[in-house]
Amino acid sequence: MRRILVVGGGYAGFYAAWKLEKKLRRDEAEVVVVDPRPYMTYQPFLPEVLSGNVEARHAAISLRRNLRRTTLVAGAVTSIEHGRRVVTIHPVQGAEFELAYDIIVVTAGAVTRTLALPGVAERAIGMKHVEEAVAIRDQLLTAFDRASVLPPGPERERLLTVTFVGGGFAGVEGFAELLSLANGLRKSYPELGPDDLAFHLVEASHRILPEVTDKPAAWVRSTLERRGARVHLGTTLVSAADGHVVLSDGTTFESDLIVWTAGNAATRLIRGHTDLPVTARGLVQVRADLRVGTETEIVPDAWAAGDDAAVPDLASPVPGAFTVPNAQNAVRQGKLLAKNLLRSLRGRKPKNYVHHTLGAVATLGLGRGIFQYKRIVVKGFLAWLMHRGYHVLAVPTWDRKVRVLSVWLAAAFYGRDIVSLASVQRPRDAFVNEADTPELMSKSA
């Protein structure tokens, strides 16, 4: 049988493999997915993982449970040699090896775009994966515990100062949800006052949320500021060395929690370890039908979709525009890629990807949201309900829908869980510290 190799198990890769295994005949082809993580992250839920409104595991869709007819390889593709129809895989454990294929689907996604700024690599946390969202939440909860026993002063201020860099959807949603959690925590910490909290959102452009128009974006900014946040527009981060934040507008402060959400970048694989055609931006050159190539030249047996692909946006009025790298496009491209690949296998012509946006919706903390579709703008509680309704329908698999709804229902009656499990990141500490070592036993004797 022909082997279809899917590089990456994110949105586009998961949906492509999911649809392929449902539609492929038993003897038509085999599907192989290569990804170092055993799950697909439903990223729109990450802001609510930050605030405890969604359990971390409920934002992770198991590949092995849902791709039952697909071969899963736990590893990362480090090079693609399409001329030989071979990829090199660096497994989670063991030596690198080559894997041959007949058809390749490149859905490697994107990585967090970082800059060579002092302290960022050492101090900042990204927000693309479940483990990052959990770490951010636990760090804030731990900071409240530590600050509550400290007298007012620089050390307490540092613990309770949060900095987000990047004012796009991911940054604003995460910032707003964490701010909502922090304001809610104050009821459980009478030792701390409202002036002890400091939340800073840093954005290089002169507005936040480029996905909506100016007035809704300005309303979101004013909403955040009324809740105690400080939004720095037209400002960049200069340094975060040792938690000492320096901004380009001259502002300086100490911050114990720094979250970096300043955009995406192409993966190393696409930037320099493939013989597939790549654009100047480091994305795979893709036709509107999701085959790799140009309008005049097609690379045989190569397909791509998602954040790592330069897919022409046929719905845009701007000539030469590419689709926006977001969840809406990645999911729909993954589904169409599977259909088009099947059409190609069966001698039919693939269809072009054309998607008209369904609008933009964002959560801004418990009971607050923003939605815009063309000129229609919905704010506040109704927009928040629309956000939850849309995403509980969009998250794949019924078990995840039911689990998320059950957590939301429990929170409506009992509130959010405010327990920090930061210690799970160092699970052996308790065992090592409490173990009866020979030295301790000899002293006690």
Coordinates of C-alpha atoms in Angstrom, one line a residue:
M1 CA 0.0 0.0 0.0
R2 CA 1.0 3.6 -0.5
R3 CA 2.2 5.3 2.7
I4 CA 0.8 8.8 3.5
L5 CA 3.1 10.5 5.9
V6 CA 1.7 13.4 8.0
V7 CA 4.3 15.6 9.5
G8 CA 2.8 17.1 12.7
G9 CA -0.3 16.2 14.7
G10 CA -1.6 19.7 15.4
Y11 CA -4.9 21.1 14.0
A12 CA -4.3 20.6 10.3
G13 CA -2.4 17.3 10.7
F14 CA -4.9 15.8 13.2
Y15 CA -8.0 16.7 11.1
A16 CA -6.3 15.5 7.9
A17 CA -5.4 12.1 9.4
W18 CA -8.8 11.8 11.1
K19 CA -10.7 12.3 7.9
L20 CA -8.3 10.2 5.8
E21 CA -8.6 7.1 8.0
K22 CA -12.4 7.4 7.9
K23 CA -12.5 7.7 4.1
L24 CA -9.6 5.5 2.9
R25 CA -10.4 2.0 1.8
R26 CA -8.6 -0.7 3.7
D27 CA -6.2 -1.5 0.9
E28 CA -5.9 2.0 -0.5
A29 CA -3.2 3.6 1.6
E30 CA -1.8 3.6 5.2
V31 CA -1.5 6.8 7.2
V32 CA 1.5 7.6 9.5
V33 CA 1.5 10.6 11.8
V34 CA 4.8 11.8 13.3
D35 CA 4.7 14.2 16.3
P36 CA 6.7 14.3 19.5
R37 CA 3.5 14.9 21.6
P38 CA 0.9 12.3 22.0
Y39 CA -1.9 14.8 21.7
M40 CA -3.3 17.7 19.7
T41 CA -3.6 20.9 21.7
Y42 CA -7.0 22.7 21.3
Q43 CA -5.3 26.1 21.6
P44 CA -8.5 28.3 22.0
F45 CA -8.9 26.6 25.4
L46 CA -5.4 27.6 26.7
P47 CA -6.5 31.0 28.1
E48 CA -9.2 29.2 30.1
V49 CA -6.7 26.6 31.2
L50 CA -4.7 29.6 32.6
S51 CA -7.7 30.7 34.7
G52 CA -8.8 27.2 35.7
N53 CA -12.1 27.3 33.7
V54 CA -10.9 24.3 31.7
E55 CA -8.9 21.3 33.0
A56 CA -5.5 21.0 31.2
R57 CA -6.2 17.4 30.0
H58 CA -9.5 18.5 28.4
A59 CA -7.6 20.9 26.1
A60 CA -5.5 18.0 24.9
I61 CA -7.0 15.6 22.3
S62 CA -5.3 12.2 22.4
L63 CA -3.9 11.1 19.0
R64 CA -3.8 7.4 19.9
R65 CA -7.3 7.3 21.1
N66 CA -8.8 9.0 18.1
L67 CA -6.6 8.0 15.3
R68 CA -7.1 4.2 15.7
R69 CA -6.3 3.2 12.1
T70 CA -3.2 5.5 11.9
T71 CA 0.3 4.6 12.8
L72 CA 1.7 7.1 15.3
V73 CA 5.4 7.8 15.6
A74 CA 6.6 9.6 18.7
G75 CA 9.3 11.9 17.4
A76 CA 10.1 15.0 15.4
V77 CA 10.8 15.1 11.7
T78 CA 14.2 16.9 11.3
S79 CA 14.5 16.8 7.5
I80 CA 12.5 16.1 4.4
E81 CA 14.1 14.8 1.3
H82 CA 11.2 14.7 -1.1
G83 CA 13.5 13.8 -4.0
R84 CA 14.1 10.5 -2.3
R85 CA 10.7 10.3 -0.6
V86 CA 12.4 10.0 2.8
V87 CA 12.2 11.9 6.1
T88 CA 14.6 11.8 9.0
I89 CA 13.0 11.3 12.4
H90 CA 14.5 12.1 15.8
P91 CA 12.4 9.9 18.1
V92 CA 11.5 10.8 21.7
Q93 CA 14.0 8.1 22.7
G94 CA 16.6 6.4 20.7
A95 CA 18.7 7.1 17.6
E96 CA 17.6 9.0 14.5
F97 CA 16.2 6.9 11.6
E98 CA 14.8 7.4 8.1
L99 CA 11.3 6.6 7.1
A100 CA 10.2 6.3 3.5
Y101 CA 6.9 7.5 2.2
D102 CA 4.9 7.8 -1.0
I103 CA 2.9 10.9 -0.2
I104 CA 3.8 13.6 2.3
V105 CA 1.5 16.0 4.1
V106 CA 3.4 18.8 5.8
T107 CA 1.5 20.2 8.8
A108 CA 4.4 21.0 11.1
G109 CA 2.7 24.2 12.4
A110 CA 4.6 27.1 13.7
V111 CA 6.7 27.9 16.8
T112 CA 6.7 31.0 19.1
R113 CA 8.6 33.8 17.5
T114 CA 11.3 35.0 19.9
L115 CA 13.8 37.8 19.7
A116 CA 17.4 37.8 21.0
L117 CA 16.5 40.0 24.0
P118 CA 18.3 39.7 27.4
G119 CA 16.4 37.5 29.8
V120 CA 13.6 36.3 27.4
A121 CA 15.0 32.8 26.8
E122 CA 15.8 32.4 30.5
R123 CA 12.7 33.9 32.1
A124 CA 9.7 34.0 29.7
I125 CA 7.1 31.3 29.2
G126 CA 5.3 30.8 25.9
M127 CA 1.6 30.0 25.5
K128 CA 1.2 27.5 22.6
H129 CA 1.1 24.2 24.6
V130 CA -0.9 22.8 27.5
E131 CA 2.1 22.5 29.8
E132 CA 2.9 26.2 29.3
A133 CA -0.6 27.2 30.3
V134 CA -0.5 25.0 33.4
A135 CA 2.9 26.4 34.4
I136 CA 1.7 30.0 34.1
R137 CA -1.4 29.3 36.2
D138 CA 0.6 27.4 38.9
Q139 CA 3.2 30.2 39.0
L140 CA 0.6 32.8 39.7
L141 CA -1.1 30.7 42.4
T142 CA 2.2 30.0 44.0
A143 CA 3.1 33.7 43.9
F144 CA -0.1 34.5 45.8
D145 CA 0.8 32.0 48.5
R146 CA 4.3 33.4 48.9
A147 CA 3.3 37.0 48.8
S148 CA 0.6 36.6 51.4
V149 CA 3.3 36.0 54.1
L150 CA 5.5 38.8 53.1
P151 CA 5.3 42.4 54.3
P152 CA 4.6 45.1 51.7
G153 CA 7.7 45.8 49.7
P154 CA 9.7 45.1 46.6
E155 CA 9.7 41.3 47.0
R156 CA 5.9 41.1 47.3
E157 CA 5.5 43.5 44.3
R158 CA 7.8 41.4 42.1
L159 CA 5.8 38.2 42.9
L160 CA 2.5 39.8 42.0
T161 CA 3.6 41.6 38.8
V162 CA 2.7 39.9 35.6
T163 CA 3.9 40.9 32.1
F164 CA 2.5 39.7 28.8
V165 CA 4.4 40.6 25.6
G166 CA 2.2 40.5 22.5
G167 CA -1.3 42.0 22.1
G168 CA -2.8 39.6 19.5
F169 CA -5.7 37.2 20.3
A170 CA -3.5 34.7 22.2
G171 CA -1.9 37.4 24.3
V172 CA -5.0 39.4 25.1
E173 CA -7.1 36.3 25.9
G174 CA -4.5 34.9 28.1
F175 CA -3.8 38.2 29.8
A176 CA -7.5 38.9 30.4
E177 CA -8.2 35.4 31.8
L178 CA -5.2 35.5 34.1
L179 CA -6.2 39.0 35.3
S180 CA -9.7 37.6 36.0
L181 CA -8.2 34.8 38.0
A182 CA -6.0 37.1 40.0
N183 CA -8.8 39.5 40.8
G184 CA -10.9 36.5 41.9
L185 CA -8.1 35.2 44.1
R186 CA -8.0 38.4 46.2
K187 CA -11.1 37.2 48.1
S188 CA -9.2 34.2 49.4
Y189 CA -6.1 36.3 50.3
P190 CA -7.3 39.1 52.7
E191 CA -3.6 39.8 53.4
L192 CA -3.3 41.3 49.9
G193 CA -4.9 44.4 48.6
P194 CA -5.9 45.5 45.0
D195 CA -2.8 47.7 44.9
D196 CA -0.5 44.7 45.3
L197 CA -1.4 43.4 41.8
A198 CA 0.3 44.8 38.7
F199 CA -0.6 43.5 35.2
H200 CA 1.3 44.8 32.2
L201 CA 0.4 44.1 28.5
V202 CA 3.2 45.2 26.1
E203 CA 2.3 45.6 22.4
A204 CA 4.7 47.0 19.7
S205 CA 1.9 48.4 17.5
H206 CA -0.5 51.2 18.4
R207 CA -3.5 48.9 19.1
I208 CA -4.3 45.5 20.4
L209 CA -6.4 42.7 18.7
P210 CA -5.6 43.3 15.0
E211 CA -8.3 40.7 14.2
V212 CA -11.1 43.3 15.1
T213 CA -11.6 46.9 14.0
D214 CA -10.4 49.9 15.9
K215 CA -13.5 50.7 18.1
P216 CA -13.9 47.1 19.5
A217 CA -10.1 47.0 20.1
A218 CA -10.2 50.3 22.0
W219 CA -13.2 49.0 24.1
V220 CA -11.2 45.9 25.0
R221 CA -8.2 48.1 26.1
S222 CA -10.4 50.3 28.2
T223 CA -12.1 47.2 29.8
L224 CA -8.7 45.8 30.8
E225 CA -7.5 49.1 32.2
R226 CA -10.7 49.5 34.3
R227 CA -9.9 46.2 35.8
G228 CA -6.5 47.4 36.9
A229 CA -4.2 46.5 34.0
R230 CA -1.7 48.7 32.3
V231 CA -1.6 48.5 28.5
H232 CA 1.7 49.7 26.9
L233 CA 1.0 50.5 23.2
G234 CA 3.7 51.3 20.6
T235 CA 6.2 49.8 23.1
T236 CA 8.6 46.9 22.9
L237 CA 10.4 44.9 25.5
V238 CA 14.1 45.9 25.7
S239 CA 15.3 43.5 28.4
A240 CA 13.9 41.1 31.0
A241 CA 17.2 40.0 32.5
D242 CA 16.7 38.5 36.0
G243 CA 13.1 39.6 35.9
H244 CA 14.0 43.3 35.6
V245 CA 11.7 44.5 32.8
V246 CA 12.8 47.4 30.7
L247 CA 10.4 48.8 28.1
S248 CA 11.2 51.1 25.1
D249 CA 9.1 53.9 26.6
G250 CA 11.4 54.0 29.6
T251 CA 9.2 52.1 32.0
T252 CA 11.0 49.7 34.3
F253 CA 9.7 47.3 36.9
E254 CA 10.4 43.9 38.5
S255 CA 8.2 41.0 37.2
D256 CA 8.3 37.4 38.4
L257 CA 6.0 36.1 35.7
I258 CA 6.7 37.0 32.0
V259 CA 4.6 35.5 29.2
W260 CA 5.7 35.8 25.6
T261 CA 3.0 35.7 22.9
A262 CA 4.6 38.0 20.3
G263 CA 3.6 36.1 17.2
N264 CA 4.6 32.9 15.3
A265 CA 7.7 31.8 13.3
A266 CA 8.3 29.0 10.8
T267 CA 9.9 25.8 12.3
R268 CA 13.5 25.0 11.7
L269 CA 12.4 22.1 9.6
I270 CA 10.7 24.3 7.0
R271 CA 13.3 27.1 7.3
G272 CA 16.3 25.0 6.3
H273 CA 15.8 21.2 6.2
T274 CA 13.6 20.4 3.3
D275 CA 13.9 20.4 -0.5
L276 CA 10.3 21.4 -0.9
P277 CA 9.8 25.0 -2.2
V278 CA 9.7 27.6 0.6
T279 CA 8.7 31.2 0.5
A280 CA 10.8 34.1 1.7
R281 CA 8.8 34.1 5.0
G282 CA 9.9 30.4 5.6
L283 CA 6.6 28.8 4.7
V284 CA 5.9 25.9 2.3
Q285 CA 4.8 27.2 -1.1
V286 CA 1.3 25.9 -1.5
R287 CA -1.4 26.2 -4.2
A288 CA -5.0 27.1 -3.5
D289 CA -5.9 23.3 -3.7
L290 CA -3.3 22.6 -0.9
R291 CA -0.8 20.8 -3.2
V292 CA 2.8 22.0 -2.8
G293 CA 3.9 24.1 -5.7
T294 CA 2.8 27.1 -7.8
E295 CA 0.1 27.8 -10.3
T296 CA 2.3 26.6 -13.1
E297 CA 4.3 23.8 -11.4
I298 CA 3.1 21.2 -9.0
V299 CA 5.4 19.1 -6.7
P300 CA 4.0 15.6 -7.1
D301 CA 2.8 13.7 -4.0
A302 CA 3.3 16.7 -1.6
W303 CA 0.6 18.6 0.3
A304 CA 0.7 21.2 3.1
A305 CA -1.7 23.1 5.3
G306 CA -1.9 25.1 8.5
D307 CA 0.5 27.6 10.0
D308 CA 3.5 26.3 8.1
A309 CA 1.9 26.7 4.7
A310 CA 1.5 29.9 2.5
V311 CA -2.0 29.1 1.3
P312 CA -3.5 31.7 -1.2
D313 CA -6.5 33.5 0.3
L314 CA -9.0 33.5 -2.5
A315 CA -11.6 35.1 -0.3
S316 CA -9.5 38.2 0.3
P317 CA -9.9 41.4 -1.8
V318 CA -6.1 41.9 -1.6
P319 CA -4.3 40.3 -4.5
G320 CA -1.6 37.9 -3.4
A321 CA -2.9 37.6 0.1
F322 CA -2.4 34.4 2.2
T323 CA -4.7 32.9 4.7
V324 CA -4.3 34.0 8.3
P325 CA -2.6 31.4 10.5
N326 CA -5.4 30.7 12.9
A327 CA -7.5 27.7 14.1
Q328 CA -10.4 28.4 11.8
N329 CA -8.2 28.0 8.7
A330 CA -6.0 25.2 10.0
V331 CA -9.1 23.0 10.8
R332 CA -10.8 23.6 7.5
Q333 CA -7.6 23.2 5.5
G334 CA -6.9 19.9 7.2
K335 CA -10.3 18.6 6.4
L336 CA -10.2 19.8 2.7
L337 CA -6.6 18.4 2.4
A338 CA -7.9 15.0 3.2
K339 CA -10.7 15.3 0.7
N340 CA -8.4 16.6 -2.0
L341 CA -5.8 13.9 -1.4
L342 CA -8.5 11.3 -1.8
R343 CA -9.8 13.0 -5.0
S344 CA -6.2 12.9 -6.3
L345 CA -5.8 9.2 -5.4
R346 CA -9.0 8.4 -7.2
G347 CA -8.3 10.4 -10.4
R348 CA -10.5 13.4 -9.6
K349 CA -9.5 17.1 -9.5
P350 CA -8.9 18.7 -6.1
K351 CA -10.9 21.7 -5.1
N352 CA -9.5 25.1 -4.1
Y353 CA -9.6 26.3 -0.5
V354 CA -12.0 29.3 -0.1
H355 CA -13.0 30.2 3.4
H356 CA -15.0 33.3 4.4
T357 CA -14.4 34.2 8.0
L358 CA -17.0 33.4 10.6
G359 CA -15.9 36.5 12.6
A360 CA -13.6 36.9 15.6
V361 CA -14.6 36.0 19.2
A362 CA -12.5 36.3 22.3
T363 CA -12.9 35.6 26.0
L364 CA -11.8 38.5 28.3
G365 CA -12.2 36.8 31.6
L366 CA -15.2 35.3 33.5
G367 CA -18.4 36.7 32.0
R368 CA -16.7 39.0 29.5
G369 CA -16.0 38.7 25.8
I370 CA -15.9 40.4 22.4
F371 CA -17.3 39.2 19.1
Q372 CA -17.2 40.9 15.7
Y373 CA -18.5 39.8 12.3
K374 CA -18.1 42.5 9.7
R375 CA -20.0 45.5 11.3
I376 CA -21.8 43.4 13.9
V377 CA -20.1 43.8 17.3
V378 CA -21.2 42.0 20.5
K379 CA -19.6 42.9 23.9
G380 CA -19.7 41.6 27.4
F381 CA -21.6 38.6 28.8
L382 CA -23.4 37.6 25.5
A383 CA -20.1 37.6 23.6
W384 CA -18.6 35.4 26.4
L385 CA -21.5 32.9 26.0
M386 CA -21.0 32.9 22.2
H387 CA -17.3 32.2 22.8
R388 CA -18.0 29.2 25.0
G389 CA -20.8 27.9 22.8
Y390 CA -18.7 28.1 19.6
H391 CA -15.7 26.4 21.1
V392 CA -17.5 23.6 22.9
L393 CA -19.0 22.8 19.5
A394 CA -15.7 23.1 17.7
V395 CA -13.5 21.0 20.1
P396 CA -13.2 17.5 18.5
T397 CA -14.7 14.4 20.1
W398 CA -17.8 14.1 22.3
D399 CA -15.9 13.1 25.4
R400 CA -14.0 16.4 25.3
K401 CA -17.2 18.4 24.9
V402 CA -18.9 16.6 27.8
R403 CA -15.8 16.9 30.1
V404 CA -15.5 20.7 29.4
L405 CA -19.2 21.3 29.9
S406 CA -19.1 19.4 33.2
V407 CA -16.2 21.6 34.5
W408 CA -18.0 24.8 33.5
L409 CA -21.2 23.5 35.2
A410 CA -19.3 22.7 38.4
A411 CA -17.5 26.1 38.3
A412 CA -20.9 27.9 38.0
F413 CA -21.9 26.5 41.4
Y414 CA -18.6 26.2 43.3
G415 CA -16.3 28.6 41.6
R416 CA -12.9 28.0 40.1
D417 CA -10.4 25.6 41.6
I418 CA -7.5 27.6 43.1
V419 CA -5.1 24.8 44.0
S420 CA -1.5 25.1 42.6
L421 CA 0.2 21.9 41.6
A422 CA 3.5 23.6 40.7
S423 CA 5.3 20.8 42.7
V424 CA 4.4 18.3 40.0
Q425 CA 7.1 19.8 37.8
R426 CA 9.6 18.4 40.3
P427 CA 7.8 15.3 41.5
R428 CA 10.8 13.7 43.3
D429 CA 11.6 16.6 45.6
A430 CA 9.3 15.3 48.4
F431 CA 10.6 11.8 48.1
V432 CA 14.3 12.9 48.1
N433 CA 13.8 15.4 51.0
E434 CA 11.9 13.0 53.2
A435 CA 13.8 9.8 52.4
D436 CA 15.8 8.1 55.2
T437 CA 19.3 8.4 53.6
P438 CA 22.2 6.6 55.3
E439 CA 23.6 9.8 56.5
L440 CA 20.4 10.8 58.3
M441 CA 20.0 7.3 59.8
S442 CA 23.5 7.3 61.2
K443 CA 23.0 10.6 62.8
S444 CA 19.7 9.6 64.4
A445 CA 21.4 6.4 65.8

